[in-house]
PDB file of C-alpha atoms in Angstrom:
ATOM      1  CA  UNK A 606       0.000   0.000   0.000  1.00  0.00           C
ATOM      2  CA  UNK A 607       1.031   3.616  -0.637  1.00  0.00           C
ATOM      3  CA  UNK A 608      -0.819   6.740   0.509  1.00  0.00           C
ATOM      4  CA  UNK A 609      -0.987   9.168  -2.410  1.00  0.00           C
ATOM      5  CA  UNK A 610      -0.849  12.990  -1.964  1.00  0.00           C
ATOM      6  CA  UNK A 611      -4.607  13.376  -2.571  1.00  0.00           C
ATOM      7  CA  UNK A 612      -5.423  10.973   0.279  1.00  0.00           C
ATOM      8  CA  UNK A 613      -6.202   7.995  -1.934  1.00  0.00           C
ATOM      9  CA  UNK A 614      -4.366   4.699  -1.498  1.00  0.00           C
ATOM     10  CA  UNK A 615      -2.513   2.690  -4.120  1.00  0.00           C
ATOM     11  CA  UNK A 616      -2.638  -1.090  -3.627  1.00  0.00           C
ATOM     12  CA  UNK A 617      -0.327  -3.385  -5.624  1.00  0.00           C
ATOM     13  CA  UNK A 618      -0.562  -7.153  -5.412  1.00  0.00           C
ATOM     14  CA  UNK A 619       0.331 -10.429  -7.126  1.00  0.00           C
ATOM     15  CA  UNK A 620      -0.256 -14.095  -6.642  1.00  0.00           C
ATOM     16  CA  UNK A 621       2.789 -15.892  -5.248  1.00  0.00           C
ATOM     17  CA  UNK A 622       5.039 -16.803  -8.189  1.00  0.00           C
ATOM     18  CA  UNK A 623       2.121 -17.831 -10.401  1.00  0.00           C
ATOM     19  CA  UNK A 624       1.802 -15.163 -13.105  1.00  0.00           C
ATOM     20  CA  UNK A 625       3.850 -12.956 -15.439  1.00  0.00           C
ATOM     21  CA  UNK A 626       1.873  -9.925 -14.276  1.00  0.00           C
ATOM     22  CA  UNK A 627       0.745  -8.065 -11.166  1.00  0.00           C
ATOM     23  CA  UNK A 628      -2.287  -5.902 -10.400  1.00  0.00           C
ATOM     24  CA  UNK A 629      -3.034  -2.520  -8.880  1.00  0.00           C
ATOM     25  CA  UNK A 630      -5.983  -0.348  -7.865  1.00  0.00           C
ATOM     26  CA  UNK A 631      -6.391   3.174  -6.440  1.00  0.00           C
ATOM     27  CA  UNK A 632      -8.968   3.989  -3.781  1.00  0.00           C
ATOM     28  CA  UNK A 633     -11.446   6.870  -3.842  1.00  0.00           C
ATOM     29  CA  UNK A 634      -9.782   9.707  -1.835  1.00  0.00           C
ATOM     30  CA  UNK A 635     -13.111  10.324  -0.052  1.00  0.00           C
ATOM     31  CA  UNK A 636     -13.947   6.672   0.634  1.00  0.00           C
ATOM     32  CA  UNK A 637     -11.163   4.123   1.237  1.00  0.00           C
ATOM     33  CA  UNK A 638     -13.626   1.259   0.721  1.00  0.00           C
ATOM     34  CA  UNK A 639     -14.237   2.202  -2.921  1.00  0.00           C
ATOM     35  CA  UNK A 640     -11.567   1.193  -5.443  1.00  0.00           C
ATOM     36  CA  UNK A 641     -10.867   1.846  -9.099  1.00  0.00           C
ATOM     37  CA  UNK A 642     -11.139  -0.995 -11.635  1.00  0.00           C
ATOM     38  CA  UNK A 643      -8.245  -3.434 -11.433  1.00  0.00           C
ATOM     39  CA  UNK A 644      -5.296  -2.588 -13.682  1.00  0.00           C
ATOM     40  CA  UNK A 645      -2.603  -5.048 -14.766  1.00  0.00           C
ATOM     41  CA  UNK A 646       1.117  -4.606 -15.421  1.00  0.00           C
ATOM     42  CA  UNK A 647       2.275  -7.364 -17.772  1.00  0.00           C
ATOM     43  CA  UNK A 648       5.878  -8.584 -17.551  1.00  0.00           C
ATOM     44  CA  UNK A 649       6.483  -9.648 -21.165  1.00  0.00           C
ATOM     45  CA  UNK A 650      10.082  -8.490 -21.671  1.00  0.00           C
ATOM     46  CA  UNK A 651      13.291 -10.516 -22.024  1.00  0.00           C
ATOM     47  CA  UNK A 652      14.273 -12.186 -18.774  1.00  0.00           C
ATOM     48  CA  UNK A 653      10.856 -11.615 -17.176  1.00  0.00           C
ATOM     49  CA  UNK A 654       9.939 -14.019 -14.424  1.00  0.00           C
ATOM     50  CA  UNK A 655       6.810 -14.841 -12.496  1.00  0.00           C
ATOM     51  CA  UNK A 656       6.141 -12.062 -10.005  1.00  0.00           C
ATOM     52  CA  UNK A 657       5.597 -11.773  -6.280  1.00  0.00           C
ATOM     53  CA  UNK A 658       6.443  -9.528  -3.276  1.00  0.00           C
ATOM     54  CA  UNK A 659       5.274  -5.976  -4.047  1.00  0.00           C
ATOM     55  CA  UNK A 660       7.095  -3.242  -2.023  1.00  0.00           C
ATOM     56  CA  UNK A 661       6.179   0.431  -2.538  1.00  0.00           C
ATOM     57  CA  UNK A 662       8.628   3.209  -1.575  1.00  0.00           C
ATOM     58  CA  UNK A 663       8.425   6.896  -2.586  1.00  0.00           C
ATOM     59  CA  UNK A 664      11.457   9.104  -3.228  1.00  0.00           C
ATOM     60  CA  UNK A 665       9.947  12.571  -3.116  1.00  0.00           C
ATOM     61  CA  UNK A 666      13.228  14.379  -3.848  1.00  0.00           C
ATOM     62  CA  UNK A 667      13.278  12.928  -7.361  1.00  0.00           C
ATOM     63  CA  UNK A 668       9.521  12.559  -7.833  1.00  0.00           C
ATOM     64  CA  UNK A 669       9.506   8.784  -8.162  1.00  0.00           C
ATOM     65  CA  UNK A 670       7.536   5.967  -6.585  1.00  0.00           C
ATOM     66  CA  UNK A 671       9.400   2.649  -6.633  1.00  0.00           C
ATOM     67  CA  UNK A 672       7.801  -0.782  -6.649  1.00  0.00           C
ATOM     68  CA  UNK A 673      10.394  -3.398  -5.699  1.00  0.00           C
ATOM     69  CA  UNK A 674       9.319  -6.960  -6.469  1.00  0.00           C
ATOM     70  CA  UNK A 675      10.733 -10.365  -7.395  1.00  0.00           C
ATOM     71  CA  UNK A 676      10.678 -10.859 -11.134  1.00  0.00           C
ATOM     72  CA  UNK A 677      13.583 -10.569 -13.580  1.00  0.00           C
ATOM     73  CA  UNK A 678      15.535 -13.835 -13.582  1.00  0.00           C
ATOM     74  CA  UNK A 679      13.855 -14.767 -10.262  1.00  0.00           C
ATOM     75  CA  UNK A 680      15.650 -11.786  -8.636  1.00  0.00           C
ATOM     76  CA  UNK A 681      14.745  -8.498  -6.904  1.00  0.00           C
ATOM     77  CA  UNK A 682      13.702  -5.951  -9.542  1.00  0.00           C
ATOM     78  CA  UNK A 683      11.786  -2.662  -9.684  1.00  0.00           C
ATOM     79  CA  UNK A 684       9.547  -0.426 -11.764  1.00  0.00           C
ATOM     80  CA  UNK A 685       8.986   3.300 -11.153  1.00  0.00           C
ATOM     81  CA  UNK A 686       6.046   5.689 -11.466  1.00  0.00           C
ATOM     82  CA  UNK A 687       6.165   9.469 -11.945  1.00  0.00           C
ATOM     83  CA  UNK A 688       2.457   9.998 -11.208  1.00  0.00           C
ATOM     84  CA  UNK A 689       2.001   8.196  -7.863  1.00  0.00           C
ATOM     85  CA  UNK A 690       1.022   4.881  -9.406  1.00  0.00           C
ATOM     86  CA  UNK A 691      -1.195   5.832 -12.332  1.00  0.00           C
ATOM     87  CA  UNK A 692       1.386   4.592 -14.871  1.00  0.00           C
ATOM     88  CA  UNK A 693       4.645   2.653 -14.649  1.00  0.00           C
ATOM     89  CA  UNK A 694       7.919   2.548 -16.584  1.00  0.00           C
ATOM     90  CA  UNK A 695      10.087  -0.335 -17.799  1.00  0.00           C
ATOM     91  CA  UNK A 696      11.460  -2.807 -15.221  1.00  0.00           C
ATOM     92  CA  UNK A 697      15.041  -2.812 -13.921  1.00  0.00           C
ATOM     93  CA  UNK A 698      17.057  -5.769 -12.601  1.00  0.00           C
ATOM     94  CA  UNK A 699      18.119  -4.703  -9.065  1.00  0.00           C
ATOM     95  CA  UNK A 700      19.902  -7.611  -7.315  1.00  0.00           C
ATOM     96  CA  UNK A 701      21.521 -10.512  -9.201  1.00  0.00           C
ATOM     97  CA  UNK A 702      22.103 -14.027  -7.835  1.00  0.00           C
ATOM     98  CA  UNK A 703      25.639 -15.422  -7.953  1.00  0.00           C
ATOM     99  CA  UNK A 704      24.760 -19.035  -7.154  1.00  0.00           C
ATOM    100  CA  UNK A 705      24.941 -21.741  -9.796  1.00  0.00           C
ATOM    101  CA  UNK A 706      21.507 -22.620 -11.112  1.00  0.00           C
ATOM    102  CA  UNK A 707      18.238 -20.808 -10.563  1.00  0.00           C
ATOM    103  CA  UNK A 708      18.271 -19.047  -7.187  1.00  0.00           C
ATOM    104  CA  UNK A 709      16.575 -16.005  -5.679  1.00  0.00           C
ATOM    105  CA  UNK A 710      18.081 -13.563  -3.198  1.00  0.00           C
ATOM    106  CA  UNK A 711      15.458 -12.566  -0.611  1.00  0.00           C
ATOM    107  CA  UNK A 712      15.367  -8.819   0.116  1.00  0.00           C
ATOM    108  CA  UNK A 713      13.812  -6.571   2.753  1.00  0.00           C
ATOM    109  CA  UNK A 714      13.566  -2.814   2.167  1.00  0.00           C
ATOM    110  CA  UNK A 715      13.270   0.375   4.240  1.00  0.00           C
ATOM    111  CA  UNK A 716      12.928   3.812   2.642  1.00  0.00           C
ATOM    112  CA  UNK A 717      13.533   7.278   4.052  1.00  0.00           C
ATOM    113  CA  UNK A 718      10.733   8.588   1.844  1.00  0.00           C
ATOM    114  CA  UNK A 719      12.966  11.252   0.314  1.00  0.00           C
ATOM    115  CA  UNK A 720      15.941   9.982  -1.649  1.00  0.00           C
ATOM    116  CA  UNK A 721      17.121   6.531  -0.520  1.00  0.00           C
ATOM    117  CA  UNK A 722      16.124   2.942   0.077  1.00  0.00           C
ATOM    118  CA  UNK A 723      18.088   0.657   2.408  1.00  0.00           C
ATOM    119  CA  UNK A 724      17.991  -3.089   1.861  1.00  0.00           C
ATOM    120  CA  UNK A 725      19.154  -6.330   3.408  1.00  0.00           C
ATOM    121  CA  UNK A 726      19.245  -9.529   1.368  1.00  0.00           C
ATOM    122  CA  UNK A 727      20.438 -13.139   1.196  1.00  0.00           C
ATOM    123  CA  UNK A 728      22.266 -15.296  -1.338  1.00  0.00           C
ATOM    124  CA  UNK A 729      19.221 -17.494  -1.920  1.00  0.00           C
ATOM    125  CA  UNK A 730      16.704 -19.737  -0.164  1.00  0.00           C
ATOM    126  CA  UNK A 731      17.949 -21.240   3.142  1.00  0.00           C
ATOM    127  CA  UNK A 732      16.656 -24.650   2.111  1.00  0.00           C
ATOM    128  CA  UNK A 733      19.260 -24.628  -0.678  1.00  0.00           C
ATOM    129  CA  UNK A 734      22.160 -22.459   0.583  1.00  0.00           C
ATOM    130  CA  UNK A 735      23.808 -21.409   3.853  1.00  0.00           C
ATOM    131  CA  UNK A 736      22.861 -17.741   3.410  1.00  0.00           C
ATOM    132  CA  UNK A 737      24.837 -14.753   4.582  1.00  0.00           C
ATOM    133  CA  UNK A 738      23.134 -11.394   5.209  1.00  0.00           C
ATOM    134  CA  UNK A 739      24.162  -8.415   3.068  1.00  0.00           C
ATOM    135  CA  UNK A 740      23.368  -4.690   3.209  1.00  0.00           C
ATOM    136  CA  UNK A 741      23.329  -1.787   0.748  1.00  0.00           C
ATOM    137  CA  UNK A 742      21.846   1.708   0.507  1.00  0.00           C
ATOM    138  CA  UNK A 743      20.482   2.769  -2.890  1.00  0.00           C
ATOM    139  CA  UNK A 744      20.717   6.526  -3.435  1.00  0.00           C
ATOM    140  CA  UNK A 745      20.818   8.585  -6.644  1.00  0.00           C
ATOM    141  CA  UNK A 746      21.184   5.425  -8.717  1.00  0.00           C
ATOM    142  CA  UNK A 747      24.248   4.236  -6.772  1.00  0.00           C
ATOM    143  CA  UNK A 748      24.652   1.434  -4.211  1.00  0.00           C
ATOM    144  CA  UNK A 749      26.526   2.410  -1.022  1.00  0.00           C
ATOM    145  CA  UNK A 750      27.892   0.754   2.107  1.00  0.00           C
ATOM    146  CA  UNK A 751      26.586   1.816   5.517  1.00  0.00           C
ATOM    147  CA  UNK A 752      29.436   4.325   5.972  1.00  0.00           C
ATOM    148  CA  UNK A 753      28.503   6.003   2.669  1.00  0.00           C
ATOM    149  CA  UNK A 754      31.256   4.451   0.542  1.00  0.00           C
ATOM    150  CA  UNK A 755      29.990   3.989  -3.048  1.00  0.00           C
ATOM    151  CA  UNK A 756      29.859   0.415  -4.343  1.00  0.00           C
ATOM    152  CA  UNK A 757      28.670   0.736  -7.940  1.00  0.00           C
ATOM    153  CA  UNK A 758      26.235   2.509 -10.251  1.00  0.00           C
ATOM    154  CA  UNK A 759      23.169   0.503 -11.208  1.00  0.00           C
ATOM    155  CA  UNK A 760      22.818   2.104 -14.657  1.00  0.00           C
ATOM    156  CA  UNK A 761      26.510   1.839 -15.544  1.00  0.00           C
ATOM    157  CA  UNK A 762      27.544  -1.383 -13.794  1.00  0.00           C
ATOM    158  CA  UNK A 763      24.360  -3.447 -13.602  1.00  0.00           C
ATOM    159  CA  UNK A 764      22.536  -5.080 -10.695  1.00  0.00           C
ATOM    160  CA  UNK A 765      24.235  -5.526  -7.338  1.00  0.00           C
ATOM    161  CA  UNK A 766      25.663  -8.948  -6.524  1.00  0.00           C
ATOM    162  CA  UNK A 767      26.048 -10.329  -2.994  1.00  0.00           C
ATOM    163  CA  UNK A 768      29.862 -10.365  -3.238  1.00  0.00           C
ATOM    164  CA  UNK A 769      29.794  -6.616  -3.975  1.00  0.00           C
ATOM    165  CA  UNK A 770      27.457  -5.694  -1.100  1.00  0.00           C
ATOM    166  CA  UNK A 771      28.397  -5.104   2.537  1.00  0.00           C
ATOM    167  CA  UNK A 772      28.467  -8.366   4.537  1.00  0.00           C
ATOM    168  CA  UNK A 773      26.624  -8.186   7.858  1.00  0.00           C
ATOM    169  CA  UNK A 774      26.443 -11.848   8.872  1.00  0.00           C
ATOM    170  CA  UNK A 775      28.581 -14.673   7.469  1.00  0.00           C
ATOM    171  CA  UNK A 776      26.470 -17.772   6.880  1.00  0.00           C
ATOM    172  CA  UNK A 777      27.759 -21.327   6.618  1.00  0.00           C
ATOM    173  CA  UNK A 778      27.811 -21.254   2.812  1.00  0.00           C
ATOM    174  CA  UNK A 779      26.842 -24.935   2.591  1.00  0.00           C
ATOM    175  CA  UNK A 780      24.498 -26.517   0.045  1.00  0.00           C
ATOM    176  CA  UNK A 781      21.503 -28.769   0.514  1.00  0.00           C
ATOM    177  CA  UNK A 782      19.104 -30.742  -1.717  1.00  0.00           C
ATOM    178  CA  UNK A 783      16.722 -32.041   0.974  1.00  0.00           C
ATOM    179  CA  UNK A 784      13.139 -30.792   1.163  1.00  0.00           C
ATOM    180  CA  UNK A 785      12.543 -31.031   4.911  1.00  0.00           C
ATOM    181  CA  UNK A 786      15.578 -29.258   6.375  1.00  0.00           C
ATOM    182  CA  UNK A 787      17.469 -26.026   5.775  1.00  0.00           C
ATOM    183  CA  UNK A 788      21.234 -25.640   5.558  1.00  0.00           C
ATOM    184  CA  UNK A 789      22.641 -25.413   9.086  1.00  0.00           C
ATOM    185  CA  UNK A 790      23.869 -21.864   9.646  1.00  0.00           C
ATOM    186  CA  UNK A 791      21.607 -20.351   6.984  1.00  0.00           C
ATOM    187  CA  UNK A 792      20.236 -16.879   7.708  1.00  0.00           C
ATOM    188  CA  UNK A 793      17.012 -15.342   6.349  1.00  0.00           C
ATOM    189  CA  UNK A 794      15.898 -11.725   6.297  1.00  0.00           C
ATOM    190  CA  UNK A 795      12.879 -10.678   8.347  1.00  0.00           C
ATOM    191  CA  UNK A 796      12.921  -6.867   8.344  1.00  0.00           C
ATOM    192  CA  UNK A 797      15.014  -3.751   7.697  1.00  0.00           C
ATOM    193  CA  UNK A 798      14.271  -0.508   9.591  1.00  0.00           C
ATOM    194  CA  UNK A 799      15.818   2.956  10.048  1.00  0.00           C
ATOM    195  CA  UNK A 800      16.281   4.914  13.279  1.00  0.00           C
ATOM    196  CA  UNK A 801      16.155   8.709  13.761  1.00  0.00           C
ATOM    197  CA  UNK A 802      19.721   9.022  12.427  1.00  0.00           C
ATOM    198  CA  UNK A 803      18.783   6.947   9.368  1.00  0.00           C
ATOM    199  CA  UNK A 804      21.069   4.203  10.617  1.00  0.00           C
ATOM    200  CA  UNK A 805      19.918   0.778   9.347  1.00  0.00           C
ATOM    201  CA  UNK A 806      18.853  -2.109  11.571  1.00  0.00           C
ATOM    202  CA  UNK A 807      18.402  -5.634  10.213  1.00  0.00           C
ATOM    203  CA  UNK A 808      16.330  -8.311  11.953  1.00  0.00           C
ATOM    204  CA  UNK A 809      16.818 -11.859  10.690  1.00  0.00           C
ATOM    205  CA  UNK A 810      16.527 -15.534  11.574  1.00  0.00           C
ATOM    206  CA  UNK A 811      19.226 -18.213  11.839  1.00  0.00           C
ATOM    207  CA  UNK A 812      18.585 -21.919  11.295  1.00  0.00           C
ATOM    208  CA  UNK A 813      20.309 -24.491  13.509  1.00  0.00           C
ATOM    209  CA  UNK A 814      17.735 -27.312  13.372  1.00  0.00           C
ATOM    210  CA  UNK A 815      14.019 -27.797  12.675  1.00  0.00           C
ATOM    211  CA  UNK A 816      13.513 -27.523  16.426  1.00  0.00           C
ATOM    212  CA  UNK A 817      15.979 -24.667  16.933  1.00  0.00           C
ATOM    213  CA  UNK A 818      15.796 -21.381  15.050  1.00  0.00           C
ATOM    214  CA  UNK A 819      17.193 -18.129  16.476  1.00  0.00           C
ATOM    215  CA  UNK A 820      16.409 -14.420  16.090  1.00  0.00           C
ATOM    216  CA  UNK A 821      19.290 -12.003  15.513  1.00  0.00           C
ATOM    217  CA  UNK A 822      19.534  -8.218  15.219  1.00  0.00           C
ATOM    218  CA  UNK A 823      22.276  -6.286  13.418  1.00  0.00           C
ATOM    219  CA  UNK A 824      22.448  -2.521  14.106  1.00  0.00           C
ATOM    220  CA  UNK A 825      24.683   0.087  12.464  1.00  0.00           C
ATOM    221  CA  UNK A 826      25.896   2.615  15.070  1.00  0.00           C
ATOM    222  CA  UNK A 827      27.534   5.050  12.657  1.00  0.00           C
ATOM    223  CA  UNK A 828      30.895   3.292  12.776  1.00  0.00           C
ATOM    224  CA  UNK A 829      30.304  -0.467  12.777  1.00  0.00           C
ATOM    225  CA  UNK A 830      27.668  -3.204  12.796  1.00  0.00           C
ATOM    226  CA  UNK A 831      26.583  -4.588  16.166  1.00  0.00           C
ATOM    227  CA  UNK A 832      25.281  -8.086  15.429  1.00  0.00           C
ATOM    228  CA  UNK A 833      23.941 -10.318  18.179  1.00  0.00           C
ATOM    229  CA  UNK A 834      21.483 -13.078  19.031  1.00  0.00           C
ATOM    230  CA  UNK A 835      18.374 -11.675  20.727  1.00  0.00           C
ATOM    231  CA  UNK A 836      15.940 -14.577  21.191  1.00  0.00           C
ATOM    232  CA  UNK A 837      15.107 -18.220  20.583  1.00  0.00           C
ATOM    233  CA  UNK A 838      12.696 -18.500  17.652  1.00  0.00           C
ATOM    234  CA  UNK A 839      11.781 -22.097  18.473  1.00  0.00           C
ATOM    235  CA  UNK A 840      10.534 -24.730  16.095  1.00  0.00           C
ATOM    236  CA  UNK A 841       9.854 -24.210  12.418  1.00  0.00           C
ATOM    237  CA  UNK A 842       6.218 -23.700  11.439  1.00  0.00           C
ATOM    238  CA  UNK A 843       6.274 -26.931   9.394  1.00  0.00           C
ATOM    239  CA  UNK A 844       9.035 -29.311   8.359  1.00  0.00           C
ATOM    240  CA  UNK A 845       9.052 -28.766   4.597  1.00  0.00           C
ATOM    241  CA  UNK A 846       9.994 -25.123   5.249  1.00  0.00           C
ATOM    242  CA  UNK A 847      12.419 -25.577   8.124  1.00  0.00           C
ATOM    243  CA  UNK A 848      13.413 -21.878   8.259  1.00  0.00           C
ATOM    244  CA  UNK A 849       9.823 -20.632   8.561  1.00  0.00           C
ATOM    245  CA  UNK A 850       9.474 -19.014  11.989  1.00  0.00           C
ATOM    246  CA  UNK A 851       6.995 -16.743  13.746  1.00  0.00           C
ATOM    247  CA  UNK A 852       9.276 -13.861  12.615  1.00  0.00           C
ATOM    248  CA  UNK A 853      10.746 -10.764  14.255  1.00  0.00           C
ATOM    249  CA  UNK A 854       9.556  -7.176  13.641  1.00  0.00           C
ATOM    250  CA  UNK A 855      10.945  -3.739  14.511  1.00  0.00           C
ATOM    251  CA  UNK A 856       9.097  -0.482  15.084  1.00  0.00           C
ATOM    252  CA  UNK A 857       9.623   1.483  11.817  1.00  0.00           C
ATOM    253  CA  UNK A 858      10.177   4.724  13.784  1.00  0.00           C
ATOM    254  CA  UNK A 859      12.117   3.292  16.739  1.00  0.00           C
ATOM    255  CA  UNK A 860      13.804  -0.028  15.782  1.00  0.00           C
ATOM    256  CA  UNK A 861      14.838  -0.563  19.408  1.00  0.00           C
ATOM    257  CA  UNK A 862      11.224  -1.651  20.033  1.00  0.00           C
ATOM    258  CA  UNK A 863      11.037  -5.255  18.842  1.00  0.00           C
ATOM    259  CA  UNK A 864       8.234  -7.832  18.673  1.00  0.00           C
ATOM    260  CA  UNK A 865       8.718 -11.560  18.059  1.00  0.00           C
ATOM    261  CA  UNK A 866       6.658 -14.728  17.733  1.00  0.00           C
ATOM    262  CA  UNK A 867       8.030 -17.940  19.212  1.00  0.00           C
ATOM    263  CA  UNK A 868       6.795 -21.254  20.669  1.00  0.00           C
ATOM    264  CA  UNK A 869       9.572 -21.434  23.305  1.00  0.00           C
ATOM    265  CA  UNK A 870      10.872 -19.253  26.103  1.00  0.00           C
ATOM    266  CA  UNK A 871      12.615 -16.433  24.184  1.00  0.00           C
ATOM    267  CA  UNK A 872      15.588 -16.332  26.557  1.00  0.00           C
ATOM    268  CA  UNK A 873      16.181 -19.980  27.473  1.00  0.00           C
ATOM    269  CA  UNK A 874      14.641 -21.864  24.544  1.00  0.00           C
ATOM    270  CA  UNK A 875      12.592 -24.011  26.930  1.00  0.00           C
ATOM    271  CA  UNK A 876       9.708 -25.642  25.060  1.00  0.00           C
ATOM    272  CA  UNK A 877       6.195 -24.877  26.311  1.00  0.00           C
ATOM    273  CA  UNK A 878       2.803 -25.582  24.771  1.00  0.00           C
ATOM    274  CA  UNK A 879       3.860 -25.826  21.143  1.00  0.00           C
ATOM    275  CA  UNK A 880       1.874 -22.745  20.148  1.00  0.00           C
ATOM    276  CA  UNK A 881       3.470 -19.451  19.151  1.00  0.00           C
ATOM    277  CA  UNK A 882       2.979 -16.402  21.365  1.00  0.00           C
ATOM    278  CA  UNK A 883       3.862 -12.737  20.783  1.00  0.00           C
ATOM    279  CA  UNK A 884       6.538 -11.028  22.932  1.00  0.00           C
ATOM    280  CA  UNK A 885       7.943  -7.502  22.992  1.00  0.00           C
ATOM    281  CA  UNK A 886      11.150  -5.904  24.279  1.00  0.00           C
ATOM    282  CA  UNK A 887      13.258  -2.771  24.129  1.00  0.00           C
ATOM    283  CA  UNK A 888      16.702  -3.706  22.788  1.00  0.00           C
ATOM    284  CA  UNK A 889      19.601  -1.296  23.292  1.00  0.00           C
ATOM    285  CA  UNK A 890      22.935  -1.390  21.445  1.00  0.00           C
ATOM    286  CA  UNK A 891      24.620  -3.289  24.287  1.00  0.00           C
ATOM    287  CA  UNK A 892      21.781  -5.804  24.788  1.00  0.00           C
ATOM    288  CA  UNK A 893      21.801  -9.412  23.662  1.00  0.00           C
ATOM    289  CA  UNK A 894      19.889 -12.553  24.597  1.00  0.00           C
ATOM    290  CA  UNK A 895      21.417 -12.515  28.078  1.00  0.00           C
ATOM    291  CA  UNK A 896      20.129  -9.031  29.019  1.00  0.00           C
ATOM    292  CA  UNK A 897      16.867  -8.601  27.117  1.00  0.00           C
ATOM    293  CA  UNK A 898      13.602  -8.740  29.077  1.00  0.00           C
ATOM    294  CA  UNK A 899      10.939 -10.270  26.817  1.00  0.00           C
ATOM    295  CA  UNK A 900       7.409  -9.357  27.929  1.00  0.00           C
ATOM    296  CA  UNK A 901       4.501 -11.566  26.753  1.00  0.00           C
ATOM    297  CA  UNK A 902       1.824  -9.836  24.685  1.00  0.00           C
ATOM    298  CA  UNK A 903      -0.247 -13.002  24.235  1.00  0.00           C
ATOM    299  CA  UNK A 904      -0.296 -16.075  26.494  1.00  0.00           C
ATOM    300  CA  UNK A 905      -2.162 -19.378  26.941  1.00  0.00           C
ATOM    301  CA  UNK A 906      -3.432 -19.050  23.380  1.00  0.00           C
ATOM    302  CA  UNK A 907      -5.467 -21.915  21.833  1.00  0.00           C
ATOM    303  CA  UNK A 908      -3.943 -21.218  18.373  1.00  0.00           C
ATOM    304  CA  UNK A 909      -0.732 -19.820  16.947  1.00  0.00           C
ATOM    305  CA  UNK A 910       0.053 -16.098  16.968  1.00  0.00           C
ATOM    306  CA  UNK A 911       2.653 -15.453  14.269  1.00  0.00           C
ATOM    307  CA  UNK A 912       4.374 -12.852  12.088  1.00  0.00           C
ATOM    308  CA  UNK A 913       3.867  -9.509  13.853  1.00  0.00           C
ATOM    309  CA  UNK A 914       3.758  -6.289  11.838  1.00  0.00           C
ATOM    310  CA  UNK A 915       4.238  -2.851  13.409  1.00  0.00           C
ATOM    311  CA  UNK A 916       2.599   0.282  11.985  1.00  0.00           C
ATOM    312  CA  UNK A 917       3.030   3.854  13.161  1.00  0.00           C
ATOM    313  CA  UNK A 918       0.666   6.821  12.978  1.00  0.00           C
ATOM    314  CA  UNK A 919       2.250   9.738  14.823  1.00  0.00           C
ATOM    315  CA  UNK A 920       2.792   8.581  18.392  1.00  0.00           C
ATOM    316  CA  UNK A 921       0.515   5.565  17.998  1.00  0.00           C
ATOM    317  CA  UNK A 922       2.088   2.138  17.594  1.00  0.00           C
ATOM    318  CA  UNK A 923      -0.241  -0.435  16.065  1.00  0.00           C
ATOM    319  CA  UNK A 924       0.804  -4.093  16.187  1.00  0.00           C
ATOM    320  CA  UNK A 925      -0.879  -6.671  13.956  1.00  0.00           C
ATOM    321  CA  UNK A 926      -0.276 -10.397  13.614  1.00  0.00           C
ATOM    322  CA  UNK A 927      -1.758 -13.549  12.106  1.00  0.00           C
ATOM    323  CA  UNK A 928      -3.739 -15.763  14.480  1.00  0.00           C
ATOM    324  CA  UNK A 929      -4.954 -19.278  13.772  1.00  0.00           C
ATOM    325  CA  UNK A 930      -3.792 -22.447  12.054  1.00  0.00           C
ATOM    326  CA  UNK A 931      -0.813 -22.461   9.721  1.00  0.00           C
ATOM    327  CA  UNK A 932       0.041 -25.693   7.911  1.00  0.00           C
ATOM    328  CA  UNK A 933       1.754 -24.452   4.739  1.00  0.00           C
ATOM    329  CA  UNK A 934       2.660 -21.115   3.143  1.00  0.00           C
ATOM    330  CA  UNK A 935      -0.578 -21.377   1.128  1.00  0.00           C
ATOM    331  CA  UNK A 936      -2.694 -20.937   4.298  1.00  0.00           C
TER     332      UNK A 936
END
């Protein structure tokens, strides 16, 4: 979703890796329950892939609205609009996989709304590769490291590759062909957020076993990355996707405020009822799993509470999550 200047809302959506197109609608600025007819953007160019994962970020300084999605060669890509989503220009390949075969880096984005987008991403899927976590800032058509050092120009040098980006966490790098486990030591992105200084913070998961996933948080302090384990994520949601967890979320205005979903004690990893509960904590730069006080938001739940999402409206913090049964990613 993207709130347009006239008060209307742009919604962009796609089925999960099913079609060579995605859809969008714009709401009535006077009634958010009334929407324009559905419009379709068809991906029929060379290298086009089936689409998924729409991510809308404005850059007001240059008058562009970006839609980052997975598409070209199964990789992160984008299209831009100059009229707040009425029309869209040709797609651009943004991140390029370096793994042999057909792989997809997973990316999470955070925009400052003015002139830059920060992103964290992986090598591929943790079921196939022992992912590391990488970071880059995209500003004025150029990729940068966290300290502002330029990496490369997208237009002149092509899409960013993991080996060119800034490493934040070094994964195991191993390979795997099984369908019911992930590669031990594989990381997976959960969220990227910016603090008041526009320093990036990256929340991600780490796979050790189907019964033992961990949450980690990497924070840039202006000079270096502070990367540490912050909680036990517990068991995977189902065995065929062994890195699927309840996820970790950061407040988009104050990333020190963190919410997680886990089916174990966040600090000790002790197994409880088998159902995921929501917890919250304030995590400072010197905190890790040994010092963080996780406070339960839900407890004694009859069903799972998973995948929290934090929204902000002024001083209001609104926390949403999924509640119910979850057997596969199609649920």
